[in-house]
PDB file of C-alpha atoms in Angstrom:
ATOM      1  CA  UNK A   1       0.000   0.000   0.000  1.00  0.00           C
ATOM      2  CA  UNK A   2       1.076   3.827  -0.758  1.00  0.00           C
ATOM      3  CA  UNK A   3       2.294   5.199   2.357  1.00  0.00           C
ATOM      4  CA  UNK A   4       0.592   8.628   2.112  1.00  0.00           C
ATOM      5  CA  UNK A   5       3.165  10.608   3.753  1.00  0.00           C
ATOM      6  CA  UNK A   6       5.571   9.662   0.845  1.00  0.00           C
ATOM      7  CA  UNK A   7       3.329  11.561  -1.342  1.00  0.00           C
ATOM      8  CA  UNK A   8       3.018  14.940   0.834  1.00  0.00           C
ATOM      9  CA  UNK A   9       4.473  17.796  -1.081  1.00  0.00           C
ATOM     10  CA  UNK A  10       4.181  21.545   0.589  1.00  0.00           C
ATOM     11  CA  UNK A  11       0.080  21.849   0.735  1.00  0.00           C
ATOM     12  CA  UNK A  12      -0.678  19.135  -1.701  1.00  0.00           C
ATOM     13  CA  UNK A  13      -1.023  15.250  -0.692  1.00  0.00           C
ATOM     14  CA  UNK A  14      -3.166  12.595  -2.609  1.00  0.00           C
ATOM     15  CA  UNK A  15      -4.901   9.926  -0.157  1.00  0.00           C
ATOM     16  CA  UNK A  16      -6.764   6.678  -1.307  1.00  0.00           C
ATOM     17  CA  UNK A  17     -10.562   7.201  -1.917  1.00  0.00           C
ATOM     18  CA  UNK A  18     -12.610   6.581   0.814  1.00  0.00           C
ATOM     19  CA  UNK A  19     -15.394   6.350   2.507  1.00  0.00           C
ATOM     20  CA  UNK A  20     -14.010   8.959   5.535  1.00  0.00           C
ATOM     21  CA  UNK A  21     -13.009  11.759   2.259  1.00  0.00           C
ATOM     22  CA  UNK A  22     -16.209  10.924   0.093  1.00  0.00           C
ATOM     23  CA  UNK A  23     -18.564  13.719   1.622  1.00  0.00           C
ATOM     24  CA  UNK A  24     -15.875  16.403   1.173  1.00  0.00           C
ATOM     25  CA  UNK A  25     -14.886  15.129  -2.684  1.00  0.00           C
ATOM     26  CA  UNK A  26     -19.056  15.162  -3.317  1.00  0.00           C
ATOM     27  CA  UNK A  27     -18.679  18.547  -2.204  1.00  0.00           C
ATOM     28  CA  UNK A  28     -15.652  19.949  -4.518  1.00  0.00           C
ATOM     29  CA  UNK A  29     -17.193  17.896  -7.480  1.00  0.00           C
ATOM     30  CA  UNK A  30     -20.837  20.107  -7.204  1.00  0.00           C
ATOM     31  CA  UNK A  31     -19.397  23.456  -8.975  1.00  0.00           C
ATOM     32  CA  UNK A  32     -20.154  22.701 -12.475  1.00  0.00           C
ATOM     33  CA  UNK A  33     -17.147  24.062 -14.146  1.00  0.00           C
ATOM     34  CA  UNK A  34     -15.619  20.807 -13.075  1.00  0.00           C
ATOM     35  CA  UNK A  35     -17.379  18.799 -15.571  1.00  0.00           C
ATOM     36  CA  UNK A  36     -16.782  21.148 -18.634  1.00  0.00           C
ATOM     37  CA  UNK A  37     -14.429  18.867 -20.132  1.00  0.00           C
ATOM     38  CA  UNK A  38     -15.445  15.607 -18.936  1.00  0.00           C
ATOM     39  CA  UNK A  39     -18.012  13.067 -19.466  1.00  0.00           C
ATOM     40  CA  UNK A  40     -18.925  12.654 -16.022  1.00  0.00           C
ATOM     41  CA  UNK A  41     -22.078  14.703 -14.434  1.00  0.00           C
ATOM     42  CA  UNK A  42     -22.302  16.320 -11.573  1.00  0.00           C
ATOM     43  CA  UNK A  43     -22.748  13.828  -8.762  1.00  0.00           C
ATOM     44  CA  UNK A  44     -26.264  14.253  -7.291  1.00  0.00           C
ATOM     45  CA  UNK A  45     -26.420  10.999  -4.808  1.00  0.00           C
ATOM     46  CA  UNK A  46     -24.582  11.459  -2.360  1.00  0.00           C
ATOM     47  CA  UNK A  47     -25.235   8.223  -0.958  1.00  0.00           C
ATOM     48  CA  UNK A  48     -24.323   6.097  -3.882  1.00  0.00           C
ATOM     49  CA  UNK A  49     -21.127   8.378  -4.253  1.00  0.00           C
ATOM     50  CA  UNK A  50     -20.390   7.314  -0.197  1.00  0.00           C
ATOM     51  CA  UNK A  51     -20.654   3.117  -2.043  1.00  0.00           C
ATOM     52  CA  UNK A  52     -18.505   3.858  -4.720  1.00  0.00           C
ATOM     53  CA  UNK A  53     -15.990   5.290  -2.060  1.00  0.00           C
ATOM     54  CA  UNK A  54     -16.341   2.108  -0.061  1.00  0.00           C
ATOM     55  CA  UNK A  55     -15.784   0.032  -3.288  1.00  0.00           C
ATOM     56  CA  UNK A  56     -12.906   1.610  -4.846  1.00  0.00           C
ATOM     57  CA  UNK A  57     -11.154   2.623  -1.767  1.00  0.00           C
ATOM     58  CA  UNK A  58      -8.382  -0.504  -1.922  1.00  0.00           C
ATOM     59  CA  UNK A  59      -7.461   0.058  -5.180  1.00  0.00           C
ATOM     60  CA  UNK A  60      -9.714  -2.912  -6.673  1.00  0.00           C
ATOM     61  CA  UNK A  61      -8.679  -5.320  -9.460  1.00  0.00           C
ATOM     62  CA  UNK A  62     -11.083  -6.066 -11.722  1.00  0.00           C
ATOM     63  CA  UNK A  63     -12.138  -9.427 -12.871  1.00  0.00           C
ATOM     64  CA  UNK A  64     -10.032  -9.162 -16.197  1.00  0.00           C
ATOM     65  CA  UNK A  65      -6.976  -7.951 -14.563  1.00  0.00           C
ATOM     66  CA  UNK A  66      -7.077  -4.158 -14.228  1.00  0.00           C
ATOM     67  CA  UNK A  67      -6.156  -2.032 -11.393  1.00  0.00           C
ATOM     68  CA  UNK A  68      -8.085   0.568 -10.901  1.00  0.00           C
ATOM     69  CA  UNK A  69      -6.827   3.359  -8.674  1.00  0.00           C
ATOM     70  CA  UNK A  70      -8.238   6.776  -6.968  1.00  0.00           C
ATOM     71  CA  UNK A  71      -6.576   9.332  -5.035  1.00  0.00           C
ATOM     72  CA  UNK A  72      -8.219  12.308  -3.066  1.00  0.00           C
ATOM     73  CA  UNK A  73      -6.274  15.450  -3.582  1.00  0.00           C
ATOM     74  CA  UNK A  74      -5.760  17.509  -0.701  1.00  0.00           C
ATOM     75  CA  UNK A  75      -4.629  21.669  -0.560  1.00  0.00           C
ATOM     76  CA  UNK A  76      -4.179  23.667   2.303  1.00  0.00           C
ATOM     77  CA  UNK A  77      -6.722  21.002   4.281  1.00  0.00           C
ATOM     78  CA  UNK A  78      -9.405  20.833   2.066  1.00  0.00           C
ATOM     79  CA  UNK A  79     -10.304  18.119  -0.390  1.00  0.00           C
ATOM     80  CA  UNK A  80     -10.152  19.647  -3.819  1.00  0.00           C
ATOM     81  CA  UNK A  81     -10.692  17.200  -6.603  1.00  0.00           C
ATOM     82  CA  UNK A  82      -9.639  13.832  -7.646  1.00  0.00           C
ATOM     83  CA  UNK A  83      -6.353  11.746  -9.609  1.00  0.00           C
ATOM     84  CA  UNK A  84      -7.240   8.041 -10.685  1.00  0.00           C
ATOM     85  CA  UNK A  85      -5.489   5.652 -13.297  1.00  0.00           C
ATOM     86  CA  UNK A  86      -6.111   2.500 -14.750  1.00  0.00           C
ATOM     87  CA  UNK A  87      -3.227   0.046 -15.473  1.00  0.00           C
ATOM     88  CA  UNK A  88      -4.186  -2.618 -17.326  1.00  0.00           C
ATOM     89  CA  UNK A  89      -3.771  -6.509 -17.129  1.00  0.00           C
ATOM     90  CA  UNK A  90      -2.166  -7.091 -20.615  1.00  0.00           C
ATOM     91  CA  UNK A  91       1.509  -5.624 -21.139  1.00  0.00           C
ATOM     92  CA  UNK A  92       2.132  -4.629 -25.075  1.00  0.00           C
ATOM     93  CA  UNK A  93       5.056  -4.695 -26.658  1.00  0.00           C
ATOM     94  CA  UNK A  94       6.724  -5.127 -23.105  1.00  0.00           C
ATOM     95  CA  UNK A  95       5.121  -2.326 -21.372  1.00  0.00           C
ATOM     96  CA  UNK A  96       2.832  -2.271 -18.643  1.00  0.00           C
ATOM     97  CA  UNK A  97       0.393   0.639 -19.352  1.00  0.00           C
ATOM     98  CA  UNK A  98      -1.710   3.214 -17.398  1.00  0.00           C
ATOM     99  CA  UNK A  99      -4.002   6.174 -18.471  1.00  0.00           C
ATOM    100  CA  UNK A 100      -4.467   8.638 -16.064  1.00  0.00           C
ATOM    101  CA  UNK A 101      -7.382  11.151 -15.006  1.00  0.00           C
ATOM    102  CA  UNK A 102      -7.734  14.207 -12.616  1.00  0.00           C
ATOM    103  CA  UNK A 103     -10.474  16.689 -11.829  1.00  0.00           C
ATOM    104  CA  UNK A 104     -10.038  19.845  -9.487  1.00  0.00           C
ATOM    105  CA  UNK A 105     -12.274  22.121  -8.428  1.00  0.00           C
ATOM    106  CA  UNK A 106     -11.747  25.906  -9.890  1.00  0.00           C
ATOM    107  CA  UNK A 107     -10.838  27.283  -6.905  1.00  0.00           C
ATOM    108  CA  UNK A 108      -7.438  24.948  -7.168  1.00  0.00           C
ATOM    109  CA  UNK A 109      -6.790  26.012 -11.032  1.00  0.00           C
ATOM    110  CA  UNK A 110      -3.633  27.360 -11.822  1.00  0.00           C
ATOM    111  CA  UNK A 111      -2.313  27.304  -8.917  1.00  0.00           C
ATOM    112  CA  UNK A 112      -0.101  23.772  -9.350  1.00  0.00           C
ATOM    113  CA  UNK A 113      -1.832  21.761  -7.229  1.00  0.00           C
ATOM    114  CA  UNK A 114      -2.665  19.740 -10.191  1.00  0.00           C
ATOM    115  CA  UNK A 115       0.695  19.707 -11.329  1.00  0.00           C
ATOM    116  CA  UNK A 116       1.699  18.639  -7.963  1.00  0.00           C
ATOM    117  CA  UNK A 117      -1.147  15.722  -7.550  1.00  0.00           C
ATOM    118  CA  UNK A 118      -0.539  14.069 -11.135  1.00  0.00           C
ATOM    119  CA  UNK A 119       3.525  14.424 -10.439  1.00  0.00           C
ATOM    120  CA  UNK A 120       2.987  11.868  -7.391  1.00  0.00           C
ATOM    121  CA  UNK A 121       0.555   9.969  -9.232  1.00  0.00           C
ATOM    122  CA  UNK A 122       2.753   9.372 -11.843  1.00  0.00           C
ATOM    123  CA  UNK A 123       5.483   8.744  -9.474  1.00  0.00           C
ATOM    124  CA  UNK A 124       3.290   5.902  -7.499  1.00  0.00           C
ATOM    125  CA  UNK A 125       2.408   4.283 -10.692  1.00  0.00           C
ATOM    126  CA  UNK A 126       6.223   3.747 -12.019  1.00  0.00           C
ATOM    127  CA  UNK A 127       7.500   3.114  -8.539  1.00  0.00           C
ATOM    128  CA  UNK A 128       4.753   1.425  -6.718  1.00  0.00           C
ATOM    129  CA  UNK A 129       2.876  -0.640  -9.690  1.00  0.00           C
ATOM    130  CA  UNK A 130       5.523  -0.774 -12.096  1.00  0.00           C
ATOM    131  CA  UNK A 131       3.733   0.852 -14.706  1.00  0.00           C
ATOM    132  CA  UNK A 132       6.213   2.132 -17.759  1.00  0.00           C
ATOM    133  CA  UNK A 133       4.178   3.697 -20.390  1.00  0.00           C
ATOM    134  CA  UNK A 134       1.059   5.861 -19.056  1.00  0.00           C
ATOM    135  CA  UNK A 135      -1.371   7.934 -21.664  1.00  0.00           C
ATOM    136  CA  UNK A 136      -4.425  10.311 -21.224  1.00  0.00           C
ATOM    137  CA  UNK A 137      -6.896  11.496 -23.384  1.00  0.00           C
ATOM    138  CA  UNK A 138      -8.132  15.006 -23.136  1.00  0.00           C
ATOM    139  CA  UNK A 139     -10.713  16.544 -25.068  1.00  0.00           C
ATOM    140  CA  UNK A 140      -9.117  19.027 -27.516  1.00  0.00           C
ATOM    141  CA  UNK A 141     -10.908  22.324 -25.946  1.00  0.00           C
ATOM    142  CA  UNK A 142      -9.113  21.731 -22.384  1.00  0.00           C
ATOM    143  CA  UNK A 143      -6.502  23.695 -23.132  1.00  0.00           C
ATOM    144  CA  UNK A 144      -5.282  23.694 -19.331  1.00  0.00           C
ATOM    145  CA  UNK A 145      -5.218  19.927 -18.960  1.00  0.00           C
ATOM    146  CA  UNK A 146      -3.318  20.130 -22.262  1.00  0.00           C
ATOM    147  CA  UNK A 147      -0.685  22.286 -20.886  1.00  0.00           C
ATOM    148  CA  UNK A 148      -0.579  20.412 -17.714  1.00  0.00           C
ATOM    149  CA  UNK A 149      -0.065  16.926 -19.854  1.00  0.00           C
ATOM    150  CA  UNK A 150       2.924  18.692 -21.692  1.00  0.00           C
ATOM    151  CA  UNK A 151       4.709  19.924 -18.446  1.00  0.00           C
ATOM    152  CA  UNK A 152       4.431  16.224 -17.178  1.00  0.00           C
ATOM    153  CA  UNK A 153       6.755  15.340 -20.082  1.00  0.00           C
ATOM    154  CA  UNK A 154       3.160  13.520 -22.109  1.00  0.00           C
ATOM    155  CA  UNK A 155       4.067  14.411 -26.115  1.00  0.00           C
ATOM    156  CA  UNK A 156       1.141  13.844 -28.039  1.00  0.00           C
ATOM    157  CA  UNK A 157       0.962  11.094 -30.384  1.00  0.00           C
ATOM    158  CA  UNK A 158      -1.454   9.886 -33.321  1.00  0.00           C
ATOM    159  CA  UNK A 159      -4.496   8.268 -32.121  1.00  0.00           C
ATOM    160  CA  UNK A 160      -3.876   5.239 -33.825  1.00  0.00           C
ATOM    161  CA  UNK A 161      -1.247   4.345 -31.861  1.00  0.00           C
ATOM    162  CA  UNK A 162      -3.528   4.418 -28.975  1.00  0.00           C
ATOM    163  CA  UNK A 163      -4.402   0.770 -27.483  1.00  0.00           C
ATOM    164  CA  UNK A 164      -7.180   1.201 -25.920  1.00  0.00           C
ATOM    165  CA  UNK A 165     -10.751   1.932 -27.113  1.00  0.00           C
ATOM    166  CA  UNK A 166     -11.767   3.987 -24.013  1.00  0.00           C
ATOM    167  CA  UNK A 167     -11.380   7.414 -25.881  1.00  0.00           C
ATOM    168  CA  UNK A 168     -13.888  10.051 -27.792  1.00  0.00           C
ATOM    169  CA  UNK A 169     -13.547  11.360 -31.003  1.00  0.00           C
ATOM    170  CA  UNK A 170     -13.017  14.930 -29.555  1.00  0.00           C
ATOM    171  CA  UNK A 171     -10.079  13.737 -27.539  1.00  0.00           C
ATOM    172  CA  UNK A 172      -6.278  14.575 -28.440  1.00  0.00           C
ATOM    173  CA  UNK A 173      -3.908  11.271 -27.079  1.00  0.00           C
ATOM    174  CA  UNK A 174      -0.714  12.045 -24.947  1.00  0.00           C
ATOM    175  CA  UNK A 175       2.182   9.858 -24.141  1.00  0.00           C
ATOM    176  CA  UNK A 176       4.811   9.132 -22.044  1.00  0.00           C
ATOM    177  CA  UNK A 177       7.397   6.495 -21.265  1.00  0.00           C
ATOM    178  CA  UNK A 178       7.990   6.120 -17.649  1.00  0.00           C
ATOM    179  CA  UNK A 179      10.540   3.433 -17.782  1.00  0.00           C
ATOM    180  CA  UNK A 180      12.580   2.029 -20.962  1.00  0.00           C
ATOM    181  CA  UNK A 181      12.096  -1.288 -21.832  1.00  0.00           C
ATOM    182  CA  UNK A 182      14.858  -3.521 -22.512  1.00  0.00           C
ATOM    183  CA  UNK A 183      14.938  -5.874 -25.187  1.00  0.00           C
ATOM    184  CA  UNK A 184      14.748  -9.055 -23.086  1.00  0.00           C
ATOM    185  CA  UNK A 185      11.016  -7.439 -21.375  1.00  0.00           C
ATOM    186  CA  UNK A 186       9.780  -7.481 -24.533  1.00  0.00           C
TER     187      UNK A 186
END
């Protein structure tokens, strides 16, 4: 398991999901300008949102293999948004991959807390889970994320070389190798 403190940067730490942070994420997630560049709605149960907590909180694997993983982001005490990532079961070409998600609330824009969150993220999946290639998709008008993807050292590449079928057409696919892959991994 992550040992949160590992992850503490000055004001910014990312925590499992769970059930004891749920209430407070529900919370960050209800100003709409959150959702402009996702798929997601705005959460309106807060109940069912307190079960998903409970059932993602131990960083689940799925039936086929995945791991899926979410992370409360935390700045200057309050809980401000969300990091996640998949890796999946199947290595290609000798990599282990991960995409990779976050959502902040407005009030933590531009301020790098979201810099800071997906930085340890990133850092948990190559050095905790041995992930070595991660990607994201982001939707072509999110010209923050965008930014933030580039300054994480993700290069865009063609969609096409995309594995994964979990994209939309108005998405733009970024890149990154975490670890190189010898010849005898792959």
């Amino acid at each position: 398991m992550i040992d949160p403190i590992a992850l503490t940067a000055p004001e910014v730490l990312i925590r499992p999901f769970c059930a004891e942070t749920a209430d407070a994420l529900f919370d960050a997630m209800q100003d709409p300008r959150c959702h402009t560049h996702t798929f997601d709605p705005i959460p309106t149960d807060r109940e069912r949102w307190r079960l998903d907590a409970e059932a993602n909180s131990d960083f689940a694997k799925l039936p086929n293999g995945e791991r899926w993983l979410n992370w409360t982001v935390h700045w200057q005490g309050d809980v401000v948004g969300y990091v996640q990532a998949t890796i999946y079961a199947n290595p290609r070409d000798g990599y282990v991959d991960g995409d990779f998600a976050y959502v902040l609330n407005p009030h933590a824009w531009g301020k790098g807390v979201g810099y800071a969150a997906t930085q340890k993220l990133l850092h948990a999946l190559e050095h905790e889970f041995d992930v070595t290639r991660v990607w994201v998709t982001i939707r072509y008008t999110n010209l923050q994320s965008l930014a933030l993807a580039q300054r994480l050292g993700l290069r865009f590449v063609h969609a096409a070389l995309y594995p994964y079928d979990n994209y939309e057409p108005t998405d733009l696919v970024l890149m990154r190798e975490l670890k190189a892959i010898t010849p005898e991994a792959q």
